[in-house]
XYZ file of C-alpha atoms in Angstrom:
456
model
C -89.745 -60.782 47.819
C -92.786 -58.659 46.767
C -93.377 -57.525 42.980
C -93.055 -53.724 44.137
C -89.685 -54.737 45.240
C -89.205 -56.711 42.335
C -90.216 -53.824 40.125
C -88.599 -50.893 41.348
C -85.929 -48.620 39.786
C -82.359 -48.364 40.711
C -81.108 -45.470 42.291
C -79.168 -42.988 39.874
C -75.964 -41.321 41.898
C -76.223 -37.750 40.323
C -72.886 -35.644 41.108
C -73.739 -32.391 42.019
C -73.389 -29.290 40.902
C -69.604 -27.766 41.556
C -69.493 -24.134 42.534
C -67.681 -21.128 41.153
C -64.979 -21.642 43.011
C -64.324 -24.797 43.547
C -63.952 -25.136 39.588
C -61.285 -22.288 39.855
C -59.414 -23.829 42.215
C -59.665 -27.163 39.830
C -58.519 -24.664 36.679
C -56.113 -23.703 38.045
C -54.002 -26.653 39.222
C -54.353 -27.463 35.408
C -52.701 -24.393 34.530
C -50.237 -24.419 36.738
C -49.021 -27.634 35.212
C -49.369 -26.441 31.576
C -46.548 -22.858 32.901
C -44.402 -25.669 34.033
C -44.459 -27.784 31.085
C -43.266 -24.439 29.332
C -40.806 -23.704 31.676
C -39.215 -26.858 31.766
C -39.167 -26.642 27.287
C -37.537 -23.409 27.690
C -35.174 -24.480 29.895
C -33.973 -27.022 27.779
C -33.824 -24.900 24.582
C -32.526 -21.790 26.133
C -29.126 -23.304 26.325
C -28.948 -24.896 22.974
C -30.159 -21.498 21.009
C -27.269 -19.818 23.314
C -24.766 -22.179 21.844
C -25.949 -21.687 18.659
C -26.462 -18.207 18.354
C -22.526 -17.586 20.033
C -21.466 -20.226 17.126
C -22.857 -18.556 14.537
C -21.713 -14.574 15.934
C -18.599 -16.209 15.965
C -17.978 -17.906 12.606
C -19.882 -14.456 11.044
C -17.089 -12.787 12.754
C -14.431 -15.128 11.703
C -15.683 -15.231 8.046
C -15.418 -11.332 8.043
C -11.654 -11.390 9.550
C -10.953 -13.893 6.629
C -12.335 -11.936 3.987
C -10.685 -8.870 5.535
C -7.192 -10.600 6.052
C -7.529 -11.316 2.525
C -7.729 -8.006 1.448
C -5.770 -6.336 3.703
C -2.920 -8.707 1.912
C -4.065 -8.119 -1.691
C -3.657 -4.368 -0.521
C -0.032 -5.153 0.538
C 0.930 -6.993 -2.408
C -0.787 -4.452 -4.534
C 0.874 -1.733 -2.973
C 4.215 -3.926 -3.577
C 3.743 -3.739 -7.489
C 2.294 0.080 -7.124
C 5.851 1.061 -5.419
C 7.899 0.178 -8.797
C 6.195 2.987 -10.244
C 7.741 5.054 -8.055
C 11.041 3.459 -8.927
C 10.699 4.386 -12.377
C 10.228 7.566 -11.616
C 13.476 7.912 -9.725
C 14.939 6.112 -12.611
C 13.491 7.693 -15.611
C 12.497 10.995 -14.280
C 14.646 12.609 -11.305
C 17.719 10.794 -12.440
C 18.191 12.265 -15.604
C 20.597 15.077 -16.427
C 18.119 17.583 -17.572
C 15.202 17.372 -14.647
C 18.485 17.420 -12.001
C 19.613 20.870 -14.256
C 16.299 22.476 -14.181
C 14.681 21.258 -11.107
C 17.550 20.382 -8.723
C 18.155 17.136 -7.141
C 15.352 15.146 -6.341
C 14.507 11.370 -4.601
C 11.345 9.511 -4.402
C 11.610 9.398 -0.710
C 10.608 13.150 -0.518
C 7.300 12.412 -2.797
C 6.434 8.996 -2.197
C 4.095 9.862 0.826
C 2.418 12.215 -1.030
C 1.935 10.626 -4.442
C 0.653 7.109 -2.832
C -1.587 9.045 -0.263
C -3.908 9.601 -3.808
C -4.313 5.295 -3.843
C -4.033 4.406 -0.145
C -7.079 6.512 1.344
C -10.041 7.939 0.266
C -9.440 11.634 1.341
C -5.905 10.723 -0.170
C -6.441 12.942 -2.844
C -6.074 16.284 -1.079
C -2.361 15.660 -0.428
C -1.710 15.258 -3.258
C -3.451 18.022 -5.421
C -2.442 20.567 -3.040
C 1.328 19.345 -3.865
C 0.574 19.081 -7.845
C -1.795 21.776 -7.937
C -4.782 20.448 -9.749
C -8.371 19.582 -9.538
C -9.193 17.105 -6.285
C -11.361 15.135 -9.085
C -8.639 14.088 -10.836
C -7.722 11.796 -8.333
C -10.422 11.422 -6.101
C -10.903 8.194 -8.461
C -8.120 6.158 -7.551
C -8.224 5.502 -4.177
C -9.713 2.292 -2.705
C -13.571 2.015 -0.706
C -12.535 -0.581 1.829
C -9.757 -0.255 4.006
C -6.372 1.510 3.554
C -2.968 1.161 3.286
C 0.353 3.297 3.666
C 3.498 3.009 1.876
C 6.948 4.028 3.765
C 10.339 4.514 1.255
C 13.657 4.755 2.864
C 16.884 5.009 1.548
C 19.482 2.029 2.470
C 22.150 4.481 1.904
C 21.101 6.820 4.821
C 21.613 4.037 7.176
C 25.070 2.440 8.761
C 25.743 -0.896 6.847
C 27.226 -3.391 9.200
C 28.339 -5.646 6.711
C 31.715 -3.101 6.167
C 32.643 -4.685 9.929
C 34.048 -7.801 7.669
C 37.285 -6.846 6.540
C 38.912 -3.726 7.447
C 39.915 -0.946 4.694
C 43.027 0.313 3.478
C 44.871 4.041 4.544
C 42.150 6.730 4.895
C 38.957 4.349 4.149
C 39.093 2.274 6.868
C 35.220 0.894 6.778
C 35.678 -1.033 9.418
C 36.769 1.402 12.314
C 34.642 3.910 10.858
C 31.930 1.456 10.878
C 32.942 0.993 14.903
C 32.959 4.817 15.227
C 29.543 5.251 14.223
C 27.957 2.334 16.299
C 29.934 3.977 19.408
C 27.893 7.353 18.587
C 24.591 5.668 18.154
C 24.841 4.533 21.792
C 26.279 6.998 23.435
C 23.087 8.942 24.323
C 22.427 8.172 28.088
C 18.978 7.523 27.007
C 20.346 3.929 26.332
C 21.763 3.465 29.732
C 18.934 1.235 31.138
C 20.009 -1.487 28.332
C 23.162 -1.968 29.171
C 22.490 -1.765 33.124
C 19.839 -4.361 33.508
C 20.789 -8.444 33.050
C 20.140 -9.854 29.875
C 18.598 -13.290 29.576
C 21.712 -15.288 30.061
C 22.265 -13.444 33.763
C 25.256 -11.266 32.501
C 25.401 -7.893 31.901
C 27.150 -5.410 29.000
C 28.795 -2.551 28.511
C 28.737 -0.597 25.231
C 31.834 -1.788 24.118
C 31.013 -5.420 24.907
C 27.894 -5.129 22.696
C 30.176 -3.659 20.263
C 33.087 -5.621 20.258
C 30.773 -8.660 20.025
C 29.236 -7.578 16.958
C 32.339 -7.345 15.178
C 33.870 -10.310 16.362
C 30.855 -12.206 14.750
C 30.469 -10.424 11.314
C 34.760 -10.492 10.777
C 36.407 -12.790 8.964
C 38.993 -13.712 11.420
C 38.775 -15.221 14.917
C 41.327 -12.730 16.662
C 39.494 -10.459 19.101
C 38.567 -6.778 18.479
C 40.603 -4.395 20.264
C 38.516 -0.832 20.925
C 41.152 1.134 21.912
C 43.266 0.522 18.612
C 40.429 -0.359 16.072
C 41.367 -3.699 15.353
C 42.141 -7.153 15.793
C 44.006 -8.055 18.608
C 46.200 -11.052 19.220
C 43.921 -13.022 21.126
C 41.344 -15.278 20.379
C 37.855 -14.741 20.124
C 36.212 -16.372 23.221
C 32.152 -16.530 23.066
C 29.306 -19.333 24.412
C 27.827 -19.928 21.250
C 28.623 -23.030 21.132
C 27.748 -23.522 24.751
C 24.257 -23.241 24.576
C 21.084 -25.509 24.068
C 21.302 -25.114 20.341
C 24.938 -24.389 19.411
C 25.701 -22.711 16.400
C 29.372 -21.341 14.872
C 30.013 -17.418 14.358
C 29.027 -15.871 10.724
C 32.364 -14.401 10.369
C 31.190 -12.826 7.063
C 28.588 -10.275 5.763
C 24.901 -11.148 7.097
C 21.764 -11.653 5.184
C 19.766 -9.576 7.070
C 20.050 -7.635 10.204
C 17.665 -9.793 12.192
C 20.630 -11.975 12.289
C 22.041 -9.527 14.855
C 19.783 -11.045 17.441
C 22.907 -14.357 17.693
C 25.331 -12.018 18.793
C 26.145 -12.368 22.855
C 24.771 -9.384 24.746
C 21.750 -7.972 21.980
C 18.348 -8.665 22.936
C 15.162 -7.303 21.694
C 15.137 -4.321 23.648
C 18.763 -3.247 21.790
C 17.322 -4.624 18.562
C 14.113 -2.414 18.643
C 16.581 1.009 19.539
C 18.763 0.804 16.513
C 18.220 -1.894 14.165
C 15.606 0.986 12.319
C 19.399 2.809 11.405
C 21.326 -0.397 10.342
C 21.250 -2.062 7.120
C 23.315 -4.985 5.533
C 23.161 -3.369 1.626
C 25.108 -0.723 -0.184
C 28.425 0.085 -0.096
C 30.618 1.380 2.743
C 30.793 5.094 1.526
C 28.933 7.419 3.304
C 26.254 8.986 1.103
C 25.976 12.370 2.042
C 22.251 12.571 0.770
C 20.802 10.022 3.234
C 23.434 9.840 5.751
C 22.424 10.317 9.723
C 23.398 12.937 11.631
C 25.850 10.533 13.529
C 27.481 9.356 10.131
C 27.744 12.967 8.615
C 29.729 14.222 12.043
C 32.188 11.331 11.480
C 33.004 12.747 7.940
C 33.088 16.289 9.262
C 35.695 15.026 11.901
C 37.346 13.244 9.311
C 37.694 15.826 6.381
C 38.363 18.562 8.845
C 41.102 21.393 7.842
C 43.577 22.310 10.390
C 42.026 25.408 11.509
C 38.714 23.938 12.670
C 40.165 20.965 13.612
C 39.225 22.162 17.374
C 35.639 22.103 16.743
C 35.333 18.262 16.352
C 38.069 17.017 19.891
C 36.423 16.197 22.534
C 33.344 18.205 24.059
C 33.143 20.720 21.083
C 32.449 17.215 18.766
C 28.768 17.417 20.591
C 28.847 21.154 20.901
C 29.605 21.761 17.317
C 30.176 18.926 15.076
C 26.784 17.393 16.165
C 24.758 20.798 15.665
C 26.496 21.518 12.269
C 25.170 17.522 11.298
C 21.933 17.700 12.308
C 20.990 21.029 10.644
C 22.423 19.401 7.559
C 20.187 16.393 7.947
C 16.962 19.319 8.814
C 17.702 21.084 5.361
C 18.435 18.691 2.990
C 14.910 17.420 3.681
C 13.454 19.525 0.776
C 16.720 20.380 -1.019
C 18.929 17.455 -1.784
C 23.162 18.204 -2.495
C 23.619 18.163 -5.877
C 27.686 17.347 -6.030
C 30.529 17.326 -2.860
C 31.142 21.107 -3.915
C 27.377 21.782 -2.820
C 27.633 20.016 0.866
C 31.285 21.611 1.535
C 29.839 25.457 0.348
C 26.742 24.227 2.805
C 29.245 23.256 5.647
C 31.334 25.680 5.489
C 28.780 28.588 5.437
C 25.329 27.359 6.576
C 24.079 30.714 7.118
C 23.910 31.577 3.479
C 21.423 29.306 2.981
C 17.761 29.388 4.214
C 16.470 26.251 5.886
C 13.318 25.838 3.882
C 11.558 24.776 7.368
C 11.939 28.364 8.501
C 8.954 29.146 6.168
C 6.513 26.885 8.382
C 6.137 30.408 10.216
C 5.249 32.256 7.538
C 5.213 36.080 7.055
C 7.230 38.468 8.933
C 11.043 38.725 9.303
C 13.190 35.474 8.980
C 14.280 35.969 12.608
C 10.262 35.856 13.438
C 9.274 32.930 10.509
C 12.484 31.056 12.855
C 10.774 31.768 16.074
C 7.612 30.559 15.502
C 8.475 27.047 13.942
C 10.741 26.916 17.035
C 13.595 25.758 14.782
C 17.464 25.483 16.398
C 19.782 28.410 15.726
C 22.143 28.272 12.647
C 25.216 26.525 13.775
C 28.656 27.997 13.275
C 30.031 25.947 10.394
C 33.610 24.521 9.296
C 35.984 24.243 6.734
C 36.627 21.008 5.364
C 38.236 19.125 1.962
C 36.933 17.556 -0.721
C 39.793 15.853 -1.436
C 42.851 13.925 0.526
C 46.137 16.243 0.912
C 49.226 15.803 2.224
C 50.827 18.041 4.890
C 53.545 20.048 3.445
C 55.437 20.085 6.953
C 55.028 16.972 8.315
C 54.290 14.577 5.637
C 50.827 13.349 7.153
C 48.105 12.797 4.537
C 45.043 14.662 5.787
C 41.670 12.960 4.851
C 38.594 14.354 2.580
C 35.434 14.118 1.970
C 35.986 11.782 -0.934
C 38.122 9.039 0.435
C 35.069 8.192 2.706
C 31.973 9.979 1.791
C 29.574 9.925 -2.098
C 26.683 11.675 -3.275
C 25.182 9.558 -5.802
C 21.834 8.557 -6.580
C 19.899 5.703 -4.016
C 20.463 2.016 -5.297
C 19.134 -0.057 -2.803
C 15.387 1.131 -1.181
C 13.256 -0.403 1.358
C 9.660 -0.089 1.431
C 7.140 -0.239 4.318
C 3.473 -1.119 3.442
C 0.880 -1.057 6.220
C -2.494 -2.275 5.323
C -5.676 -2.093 7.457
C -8.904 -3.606 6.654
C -11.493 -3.783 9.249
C -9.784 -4.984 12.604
C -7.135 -6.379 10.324
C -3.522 -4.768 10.046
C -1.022 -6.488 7.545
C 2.745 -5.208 7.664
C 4.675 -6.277 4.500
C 8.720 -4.774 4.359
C 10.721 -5.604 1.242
C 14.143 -3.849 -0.143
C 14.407 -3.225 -3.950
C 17.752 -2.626 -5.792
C 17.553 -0.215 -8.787
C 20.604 -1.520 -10.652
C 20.083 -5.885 -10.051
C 20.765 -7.525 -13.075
C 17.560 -9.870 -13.652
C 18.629 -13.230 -14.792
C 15.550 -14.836 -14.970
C 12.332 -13.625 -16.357
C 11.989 -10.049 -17.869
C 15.029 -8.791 -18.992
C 16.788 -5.941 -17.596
C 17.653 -4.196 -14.127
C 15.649 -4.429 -10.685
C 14.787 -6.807 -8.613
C 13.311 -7.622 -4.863
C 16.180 -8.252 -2.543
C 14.069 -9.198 0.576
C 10.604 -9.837 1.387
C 8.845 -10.559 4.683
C 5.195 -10.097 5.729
C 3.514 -9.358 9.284
């Protein structure tokens, strides 16, 4: 080999130069990767940040519906202990001699919606000053910022107490086929047909007096059959599947605890339940009071207590044509005006016309005739003459029936209350039944107590 061969330099292998474009082709492949690296991260967290943001909506949501559950049942309960204020009024206020001289006879279940309106609701407050007639500041204080409830008072009087099916009456006060009388009329309106057409759950279907007669059969104290033509027991036996079924059980055959308990008797379901269970009650006594009595109750001591000459007006079709109307104004007017004493409802019965319904002024202004027009009320029924008292017929010896063998007007005992609560999207139902007159045995001394207590 030479020395210039020896000597000379190694190539160098310069890279050329790249153009514009080929290094934006290059840049962009690089990119291209990079979007799908984010793509692919996205992917996986999109998911996961769903999950957790529907998680967390839904225990906010939850955590709201638990605080307003919570107070929607403080607001029951609350409304529980306001509701013996109103008792007290009935007991030391509208039962006393002078305010029933002065003002007339009064019962918490005319004023209760009103005077609780003022706590329940925030515009509350109008009711009730434009009943009291004072300044809407006065009370615009005491209602509640966050939610509202409602408190219903009925009187257990007013309603038909199926406990008087246990043992039947002596003479005139027969409780028990009066008591049978009365359930007849509550379903006789043809409105009540498709209940007793359609098969119950057990693939049978009954008539009226099955439903009836059933009823009785369980809350009597014997185990003899009820007869509906003659009002009582027959000589046969009583012959029901209770203890047929999946989970026997034995006839009450004495007074229930509650009406629910109406739902073990053969042939009622819910659907019968939910049309007349609102009327029937298991406390009280077995008199009629006159004050809170239904329209179907109050007919059945007009057709009782009836004097000869008007007997007519309560046989047959004139008992709907006349009796009915004549019981059912009487239920419309004693709304504002309670009956004072039996003398008041038998001058009301017997002349009905001589006293203004005081719904006739919802027309206001003008004649009477025009005031009756325009609150579309029902004529004035032709009324009757009845007795306050039993008699005996001077020619045939018969003792003739009266208002007070089977009918009182006295003041409520036993009340039930009806608090609805709503908070939010929550709604809390609590119902509970108070008696006035309960000797208390343990705790505070004296009289009142809570008979029943359930919450919805």
């Amino acid at each position: 080999m030479t020395a210039d061969a020896d000597t000379a330099k190694p190539e160098r292998h310069v890279r050329t130069a790249r153009s514009g474009a080929a290094r934006r082709r290059a840049g962009g492949k690089e990119h291209g990767i990079a979007l799908l690296m984010v793509l692919a991260c996205i992917s996986v967290l999109l998911p996961f940040t769903a999950a957790f943001s529907y998680t967390t909506r839904v225990d906010w949501q939850a955590a709201i519906n638990l605080r307003d559950e919570i107070s929607a049942r403080n607001l029951t309960r609350g409304g529980m202990r306001l509701s013996l204020l109103l008792f007290e009024l009935q007991r030391m206020v509208f039962n006393q001699k002078q305010f029933r001289q002065m003002l007339g006879t009064w019962d918490i279940t005319q004023v209760a919606p009103y005077l609780m309106s003022a706590f329940g609701s925030k515009d509350g407050h109008e009711a009730i000053s434009g009943l009291v007639g004072l300044d809407n500041s006065t009370f615009k204080e005491l209602a509640i910022d966050h939610g509202g409830f409602e408190i219903r008072v009925e009187a257990e009087s007013g309603k038909l107490n199926v406990n008087c099916l246990a043992s039947a009456g002596q003479g005139k006060d027969n409780s028990q086929a009066r008591t049978v009388e009365t359930l007849e009329a509550m379903l006789m309106p043809t409105l009540y047909d498709p209940l007793f057409d359609e098969e119950k759950s057990d693939g049978q279907r009954y008539t009226r007096a099955d439903v009836i007669k059933a009823i009785v059969d369980y809350i009597d104290e014997d185990n003899k059959a009820w007869d509906m033509v003659k009002l009582a027991s027959s000589s046969t036996q009583e012959r029901y599947r209770y203890t047929e079924i999946f989970d026997p059980y034995q006839p009450r055959n004495a007074r229930l605890d509650s009406v629910e308990e109406l739902h073990l008797v053969q042939g009622v379901d819910d659907d019968l339940m939910t049309a007349i269970a609102a009327d029937l009650t298991v406390y009280g006594g077995c008199k009629v009071n006159l004050n809170f009595a239904s329209a179907d109750q109050i007919a059945l001591v007009l057709r009782h207590s009836v004097t000869a000459e008007d007997k007519w007006k309560t046989e047959g079709e004139n008992f709907l044509l006349k009796t009915l109307p004549l019981a059912r104004y009487v239920v419309d007017t004693r709304t504002m005006s309670l009956f004072s004493d039996m003398k008041a409802f038998k001058e009301f019965v017997e002349k009905p016309d001589k006293f203004m319904n005081p719904l006739a002024a919802l027309g206001g202004g003008g004649s009477a005739a025009q005031a009756l027009n325009r609150a579309n009320l029902p004529r004035i029924p032709e009324g009757m003459t009845i007795r306050e008292n039993s008699e005996e017929d001077k020619s045939s010896g018969e003792q003739l029936g009266g208002l007070s063998d089977i009918a009182t007007i006295a003041p409520e005992r036993v009340y039930r209350i009806e608090i609805i609560a709503e908070v939010g999207a929550v709604k809390k139902r609590l119902t509970a039944v108070y008696d006035m007159q309960f000797v208390r045995s343990e705790g505070a001394k004296g009289t009142g107590a809570w008979l029943y207590l359930r919450e919805d």
